mmCIF file of C-alpha atoms in Angstrom:
data_model
loop_
_atom_site.group_PDB
_atom_site.id
_atom_site.type_symbol
_atom_site.label_atom_id
_atom_site.label_comp_id
_atom_site.label_asym_id
_atom_site.label_seq_id
_atom_site.Cartn_x
_atom_site.Cartn_y
_atom_site.Cartn_z
ATOM 1 C CA MET A 642 34.508 -76.984 180.080
ATOM 2 C CA THR A 643 36.135 -78.165 183.476
ATOM 3 C CA GLU A 644 33.326 -76.813 185.844
ATOM 4 C CA SER A 645 30.833 -79.707 186.291
ATOM 5 C CA VAL A 646 27.069 -78.325 185.712
ATOM 6 C CA SER A 647 23.808 -80.308 185.309
ATOM 7 C CA LEU A 648 20.807 -79.866 182.908
ATOM 8 C CA THR A 649 18.061 -80.939 184.438
ATOM 9 C CA ALA A 650 14.116 -81.501 183.719
ATOM 10 C CA GLN A 651 11.777 -81.008 186.622
ATOM 11 C CA GLY A 652 8.402 -82.008 186.158
ATOM 12 C CA LEU A 653 8.114 -81.318 182.471
ATOM 13 C CA HIS A 654 5.189 -81.300 180.657
ATOM 14 C CA VAL A 655 5.534 -80.177 176.825
ATOM 15 C CA ARG A 656 2.567 -80.394 174.138
ATOM 16 C CA ALA A 657 3.157 -80.790 170.360
ATOM 17 C CA GLY A 658 0.023 -78.878 169.302
ATOM 18 C CA ALA A 659 -2.798 -80.203 171.195
ATOM 19 C CA PHE A 660 -0.770 -83.661 172.088
ATOM 20 C CA PRO A 661 0.821 -83.816 175.191
ATOM 21 C CA ALA A 662 4.095 -85.268 173.609
ATOM 22 C CA VAL A 663 6.207 -85.098 177.181
ATOM 23 C CA GLN A 664 4.345 -85.709 180.425
ATOM 24 C CA GLY A 665 5.985 -85.109 184.006
ATOM 25 C CA VAL A 666 9.440 -86.004 182.656
ATOM 26 C CA SER A 667 11.956 -85.387 185.480
ATOM 27 C CA VAL A 668 15.635 -86.211 184.593
ATOM 28 C CA ARG A 669 18.922 -84.995 185.182
ATOM 29 C CA PHE A 670 22.075 -84.797 182.842
ATOM 30 C CA GLU A 671 25.937 -84.224 183.841
ATOM 31 C CA SER A 672 28.654 -82.404 182.072
ATOM 32 C CA GLY A 673 31.564 -84.844 181.380
ATOM 33 C CA GLN A 674 28.880 -87.449 180.947
ATOM 34 C CA PHE A 675 27.566 -89.157 177.582
ATOM 35 C CA SER A 676 23.707 -89.596 177.844
ATOM 36 C CA ALA A 677 21.401 -91.210 175.710
ATOM 37 C CA VAL A 678 17.561 -90.753 175.413
ATOM 38 C CA ILE A 679 15.848 -93.881 173.993
ATOM 39 C CA GLY A 680 12.364 -94.909 173.425
ATOM 40 C CA PRO A 681 10.079 -95.982 170.557
ATOM 41 C CA ASN A 682 8.478 -93.756 167.740
ATOM 42 C CA GLY A 683 6.482 -90.943 169.465
ATOM 43 C CA ALA A 684 7.950 -91.350 172.994
ATOM 44 C CA GLY A 685 8.836 -87.933 173.082
ATOM 45 C CA LYS A 686 12.415 -88.046 172.831
ATOM 46 C CA SER A 687 12.916 -85.210 170.283
ATOM 47 C CA THR A 688 10.575 -83.175 172.048
ATOM 48 C CA LEU A 689 12.016 -83.279 175.125
ATOM 49 C CA LEU A 690 15.573 -82.383 173.443
ATOM 50 C CA ARG A 691 13.835 -79.401 171.964
ATOM 51 C CA ALA A 692 12.617 -78.118 175.382
ATOM 52 C CA LEU A 693 16.120 -78.818 176.989
ATOM 53 C CA THR A 694 17.408 -76.314 174.831
ATOM 54 C CA GLY A 695 14.913 -73.652 174.913
ATOM 55 C CA LEU A 696 13.397 -74.446 171.508
ATOM 56 C CA SER A 697 10.111 -75.721 172.747
ATOM 57 C CA THR A 698 8.193 -73.918 175.624
ATOM 58 C CA PRO A 699 6.787 -76.412 178.349
ATOM 59 C CA HIS A 700 3.061 -76.094 179.493
ATOM 60 C CA SER A 701 4.418 -76.926 183.057
ATOM 61 C CA GLY A 702 7.542 -77.847 184.915
ATOM 62 C CA GLU A 703 10.984 -76.366 183.972
ATOM 63 C CA VAL A 704 14.325 -76.968 182.670
ATOM 64 C CA ARG A 705 17.236 -75.805 184.869
ATOM 65 C CA PHE A 706 20.828 -75.118 183.541
ATOM 66 C CA GLY A 707 23.116 -75.067 186.421
ATOM 67 C CA ASN A 708 21.441 -73.483 189.420
ATOM 68 C CA ARG A 709 19.113 -71.304 187.247
ATOM 69 C CA PRO A 710 15.969 -71.837 185.320
ATOM 70 C CA LEU A 711 16.785 -72.041 181.439
ATOM 71 C CA THR A 712 14.353 -69.190 181.193
ATOM 72 C CA ASP A 713 16.349 -66.851 183.181
ATOM 73 C CA TRP A 714 19.293 -67.115 180.426
ATOM 74 C CA SER A 715 19.251 -64.922 177.426
ATOM 75 C CA ARG A 716 19.371 -66.240 174.075
ATOM 76 C CA PRO A 717 23.011 -65.611 173.183
ATOM 77 C CA GLU A 718 23.785 -67.085 176.809
ATOM 78 C CA ARG A 719 21.835 -70.320 175.806
ATOM 79 C CA SER A 720 23.342 -70.419 172.365
ATOM 80 C CA ARG A 721 26.715 -70.476 173.690
ATOM 81 C CA ALA A 722 26.182 -72.788 176.600
ATOM 82 C CA LEU A 723 24.143 -75.377 174.593
ATOM 83 C CA ALA A 724 24.767 -76.605 171.063
ATOM 84 C CA TYR A 725 22.063 -78.344 169.416
ATOM 85 C CA LEU A 726 22.306 -80.417 166.230
ATOM 86 C CA ALA A 727 18.796 -81.562 164.522
ATOM 87 C CA GLN A 728 17.699 -84.865 162.997
ATOM 88 C CA HIS A 729 18.131 -83.048 159.615
ATOM 89 C CA GLU A 730 20.654 -80.655 159.810
ATOM 90 C CA ALA A 731 20.867 -78.511 156.664
ATOM 91 C CA LEU A 732 24.310 -77.391 155.634
ATOM 92 C CA PRO A 733 25.040 -74.758 152.609
ATOM 93 C CA THR A 734 26.187 -77.319 150.120
ATOM 94 C CA GLU A 735 28.297 -74.792 147.813
ATOM 95 C CA THR A 736 30.121 -73.362 151.034
ATOM 96 C CA ARG A 737 33.588 -74.647 152.078
ATOM 97 C CA VAL A 738 33.646 -76.956 154.973
ATOM 98 C CA ARG A 739 35.985 -74.566 157.277
ATOM 99 C CA ASP A 740 33.573 -71.496 156.733
ATOM 100 C CA VAL A 741 30.525 -73.943 157.566
ATOM 101 C CA VAL A 742 32.568 -74.823 160.833
ATOM 102 C CA ALA A 743 33.076 -71.294 161.467
ATOM 103 C CA LEU A 744 29.454 -70.794 161.506
ATOM 104 C CA GLY A 745 29.430 -72.143 164.859
ATOM 105 C CA ARG A 746 31.194 -69.286 166.506
ATOM 106 C CA GLY A 747 28.140 -66.722 165.629
ATOM 107 C CA ALA A 748 31.071 -64.226 164.378
ATOM 108 C CA GLY A 749 33.121 -63.656 160.940
ATOM 109 C CA HIS A 750 33.586 -62.389 157.398
ATOM 110 C CA TRP A 751 31.885 -64.745 155.314
ATOM 111 C CA LYS A 752 31.017 -64.112 151.849
ATOM 112 C CA TRP A 753 27.261 -64.762 151.377
ATOM 113 C CA GLY A 754 26.395 -61.486 153.154
ATOM 114 C CA LEU A 755 25.801 -62.275 156.835
ATOM 115 C CA ILE A 756 26.742 -59.326 159.354
ATOM 116 C CA PRO A 757 29.163 -60.533 162.079
ATOM 117 C CA ALA A 758 27.890 -59.870 165.431
ATOM 118 C CA ARG A 759 31.452 -59.134 166.463
ATOM 119 C CA PRO A 760 35.040 -59.110 165.020
ATOM 120 C CA TRP A 761 36.735 -62.362 164.263
ATOM 121 C CA THR A 762 39.324 -63.297 166.817
ATOM 122 C CA GLU A 763 42.047 -65.327 167.423
ATOM 123 C CA GLN A 764 39.954 -67.373 170.086
ATOM 124 C CA ASP A 765 37.555 -67.808 167.136
ATOM 125 C CA GLU A 766 39.939 -68.888 164.950
ATOM 126 C CA ALA A 767 41.616 -71.610 167.351
ATOM 127 C CA ALA A 768 38.205 -73.176 168.495
ATOM 128 C CA VAL A 769 37.417 -73.469 164.346
ATOM 129 C CA HIS A 770 40.809 -75.348 163.935
ATOM 130 C CA ARG A 771 40.075 -77.504 167.031
ATOM 131 C CA ALA A 772 36.634 -78.294 166.100
ATOM 132 C CA LEU A 773 38.255 -79.511 162.859
ATOM 133 C CA GLU A 774 41.001 -81.451 164.246
ATOM 134 C CA ARG A 775 38.765 -83.290 167.046
ATOM 135 C CA THR A 776 36.265 -84.455 163.959
ATOM 136 C CA ASP A 777 39.059 -85.303 161.592
ATOM 137 C CA THR A 778 37.594 -82.766 159.090
ATOM 138 C CA LEU A 779 40.583 -80.884 158.780
ATOM 139 C CA LYS A 780 41.939 -82.995 155.897
ATOM 140 C CA PHE A 781 39.035 -81.644 153.590
ATOM 141 C CA ALA A 782 38.317 -78.234 155.198
ATOM 142 C CA ALA A 783 38.818 -76.348 151.724
ATOM 143 C CA ARG A 784 36.456 -78.886 150.132
ATOM 144 C CA ARG A 785 32.809 -77.753 149.134
ATOM 145 C CA VAL A 786 30.067 -79.373 151.205
ATOM 146 C CA ALA A 787 28.555 -80.850 148.222
ATOM 147 C CA GLU A 788 31.715 -82.963 147.404
ATOM 148 C CA LEU A 789 31.264 -84.833 150.860
ATOM 149 C CA SER A 790 29.604 -88.051 151.764
ATOM 150 C CA GLY A 791 26.806 -88.342 154.191
ATOM 151 C CA GLY A 792 28.999 -89.433 157.194
ATOM 152 C CA GLU A 793 31.604 -86.451 156.163
ATOM 153 C CA ARG A 794 28.558 -83.783 156.349
ATOM 154 C CA GLN A 795 27.567 -85.081 159.576
ATOM 155 C CA ARG A 796 31.010 -84.999 161.038
ATOM 156 C CA VAL A 797 31.144 -81.348 159.449
ATOM 157 C CA ALA A 798 27.824 -80.521 161.302
ATOM 158 C CA LEU A 799 29.211 -81.817 164.673
ATOM 159 C CA ALA A 800 32.231 -79.675 164.160
ATOM 160 C CA ARG A 801 30.037 -76.713 163.728
ATOM 161 C CA ALA A 802 28.207 -77.362 166.957
ATOM 162 C CA LEU A 803 31.920 -77.959 168.642
ATOM 163 C CA ALA A 804 33.176 -74.644 167.181
ATOM 164 C CA ALA A 805 30.803 -72.727 169.827
ATOM 165 C CA ARG A 806 32.675 -74.434 172.576
ATOM 166 C CA PRO A 807 29.600 -75.253 174.535
ATOM 167 C CA GLN A 808 28.795 -76.619 177.979
ATOM 168 C CA PHE A 809 26.068 -79.196 176.690
ATOM 169 C CA LEU A 810 26.012 -80.736 172.930
ATOM 170 C CA LEU A 811 22.522 -82.198 171.954
ATOM 171 C CA LEU A 812 22.023 -84.373 169.344
ATOM 172 C CA ASP A 813 19.005 -85.595 167.500
ATOM 173 C CA GLU A 814 19.665 -88.911 166.312
ATOM 174 C CA PRO A 815 23.442 -87.974 165.204
ATOM 175 C CA THR A 816 23.772 -91.426 163.526
ATOM 176 C CA ASN A 817 20.195 -91.448 161.556
ATOM 177 C CA HIS A 818 20.999 -92.824 157.875
ATOM 178 C CA LEU A 819 24.530 -93.671 158.716
ATOM 179 C CA ASP A 820 26.151 -96.934 158.186
ATOM 180 C CA LEU A 821 27.809 -98.723 161.173
ATOM 181 C CA ALA A 822 31.195 -97.572 160.518
ATOM 182 C CA TYR A 823 30.252 -93.965 160.271
ATOM 183 C CA ALA A 824 27.739 -94.209 163.554
ATOM 184 C CA LEU A 825 30.606 -95.841 165.554
ATOM 185 C CA GLU A 826 32.915 -93.131 164.227
ATOM 186 C CA VAL A 827 30.307 -90.183 165.473
ATOM 187 C CA ILE A 828 30.173 -91.997 168.819
ATOM 188 C CA ARG A 829 33.939 -91.851 169.155
ATOM 189 C CA TYR A 830 34.278 -88.413 168.311
ATOM 190 C CA VAL A 831 31.524 -87.352 170.965
ATOM 191 C CA ARG A 832 33.425 -89.470 173.741
ATOM 192 C CA GLY A 833 36.554 -87.654 173.082
ATOM 193 C CA GLU A 834 34.456 -84.253 173.798
ATOM 194 C CA VAL A 835 33.051 -86.208 177.050
ATOM 195 C CA ALA A 836 36.408 -87.067 178.032
ATOM 196 C CA ALA A 837 37.284 -83.174 177.728
ATOM 197 C CA GLY A 838 34.336 -82.330 179.857
ATOM 198 C CA LEU A 839 31.405 -81.930 177.461
ATOM 199 C CA GLY A 840 27.956 -83.045 178.651
ATOM 200 C CA VAL A 841 26.364 -84.906 175.689
ATOM 201 C CA VAL A 842 22.625 -85.986 175.346
ATOM 202 C CA ALA A 843 22.017 -87.966 172.284
ATOM 203 C CA VAL A 844 18.465 -89.315 171.218
ATOM 204 C CA LEU A 845 19.547 -92.433 169.810
ATOM 205 C CA HIS A 846 17.497 -95.280 168.206
ATOM 206 C CA ASP A 847 20.159 -97.882 168.142
ATOM 207 C CA LEU A 848 19.980 -99.848 171.589
ATOM 208 C CA ASN A 849 23.573 -100.947 171.152
ATOM 209 C CA LEU A 850 25.004 -97.471 170.625
ATOM 210 C CA ALA A 851 22.854 -96.499 173.703
ATOM 211 C CA ALA A 852 24.641 -99.270 175.505
ATOM 212 C CA ARG A 853 27.880 -97.399 175.313
ATOM 213 C CA ALA A 854 26.401 -94.279 177.207
ATOM 214 C CA ASP A 855 27.255 -93.712 180.758
ATOM 215 C CA PHE A 856 23.412 -92.940 181.394
ATOM 216 C CA VAL A 857 20.292 -93.650 179.891
ATOM 217 C CA ALA A 858 16.775 -92.364 179.525
ATOM 218 C CA LEU A 859 14.399 -94.565 178.576
ATOM 219 C CA LEU A 860 11.054 -92.730 177.143
ATOM 220 C CA CYS A 861 7.738 -94.307 176.782
ATOM 221 C CA ARG A 862 4.245 -92.627 175.757
ATOM 222 C CA GLY A 863 5.816 -89.383 176.935
ATOM 223 C CA GLN A 864 7.127 -90.517 180.354
ATOM 224 C CA VAL A 865 10.561 -91.653 181.710
ATOM 225 C CA LEU A 866 10.149 -95.561 182.012
ATOM 226 C CA ALA A 867 13.503 -96.179 183.418
ATOM 227 C CA GLN A 868 16.720 -94.085 183.995
ATOM 228 C CA GLY A 869 20.433 -94.923 185.060
ATOM 229 C CA THR A 870 23.371 -96.775 183.706
ATOM 230 C CA PRO A 871 23.024 -98.916 180.548
ATOM 231 C CA ARG A 872 22.521 -102.245 182.732
ATOM 232 C CA GLU A 873 19.755 -100.809 184.786
ATOM 233 C CA VAL A 874 18.008 -99.471 181.961
ATOM 234 C CA LEU A 875 18.389 -101.916 178.879
ATOM 235 C CA THR A 876 16.699 -104.779 180.565
ATOM 236 C CA PRO A 877 14.482 -107.357 179.132
ATOM 237 C CA PRO A 878 11.335 -105.930 181.058
ATOM 238 C CA ASN A 879 12.132 -102.464 180.298
ATOM 239 C CA LEU A 880 12.598 -102.989 176.705
ATOM 240 C CA GLN A 881 9.492 -105.265 176.474
ATOM 241 C CA ALA A 882 7.422 -102.597 178.113
ATOM 242 C CA ALA A 883 8.574 -100.123 176.105
ATOM 243 C CA TYR A 884 9.117 -101.454 172.599
ATOM 244 C CA GLY A 885 6.720 -104.565 173.025
ATOM 245 C CA ILE A 886 9.587 -106.739 171.912
ATOM 246 C CA GLU A 887 11.442 -109.774 173.604
ATOM 247 C CA VAL A 888 15.273 -109.454 173.767
ATOM 248 C CA ARG A 889 18.282 -111.259 175.060
ATOM 249 C CA LEU A 890 21.421 -109.384 176.547
ATOM 250 C CA LEU A 891 24.922 -110.701 175.442
ATOM 251 C CA GLU A 892 28.128 -109.435 176.806
ATOM 252 C CA ASP A 893 31.296 -109.031 174.649
ATOM 253 C CA GLN A 894 34.444 -107.740 176.953
ATOM 254 C CA GLU A 895 31.929 -106.252 179.085
ATOM 255 C CA GLN A 896 30.286 -104.336 176.449
ATOM 256 C CA LEU A 897 26.413 -104.765 176.572
ATOM 257 C CA ILE A 898 24.698 -106.139 173.363
ATOM 258 C CA VAL A 899 20.885 -106.193 172.954
ATOM 259 C CA VAL A 900 19.675 -108.766 170.497
ATOM 260 C CA PRO A 901 15.729 -109.252 169.498
ATOM 261 C CA VAL A 902 14.298 -112.707 169.964
ATOM 262 C CA GLY A 903 12.401 -114.125 166.976
#
């Protein structure tokens, strides 16, 4: 994950049924960068994320990964390079944490009948161990998922995605339904991976978590209203235009804080 690479939408149009969910979106995400995608409900955030992974087919425009259109990448290539964590990630509750994380490698010898695509290797073992360590889930690797809290399950899902050793990690509302402590914890783990060269693109609802990103794309009605650093994007006029609310911006030790007014 040392070589810099970009994940780019160019003039992207994506429909959700007959509805134009994403309209003419052009935005570029970089590896080694924590990027946040924000906007009100129905702005097209999740649709954009799915298009960036190849899970949704654009009506027009394209997604490019590195110097190639995403459509030129085979499904195995995409799955190795781009890890996607859905909004409601289902985990097998009776399975032990270590085996769930190992699923991210696409190989193995699980007991529930999956046929391994290839033999398990030392590299697989090392990647799983690293993912468990990086998400602080190693300490309960032998426990069943059913025994975990919601925040712990989210970390396990994150570890499974990281076990693939992707170049980009795309997260759809990774802090949804988590209390503040767990949400900050997830962001801390993500930041650690970004420092190691991973590109992270996360759909976030919490603007104060988005303020911790390196790059922010603000969507409104399927289009990019603003993109750039948090200070460039999280301005009162932009947030008024997107959310219809008045905000004040505060600073605490150079950390931007968004406070709704009224």
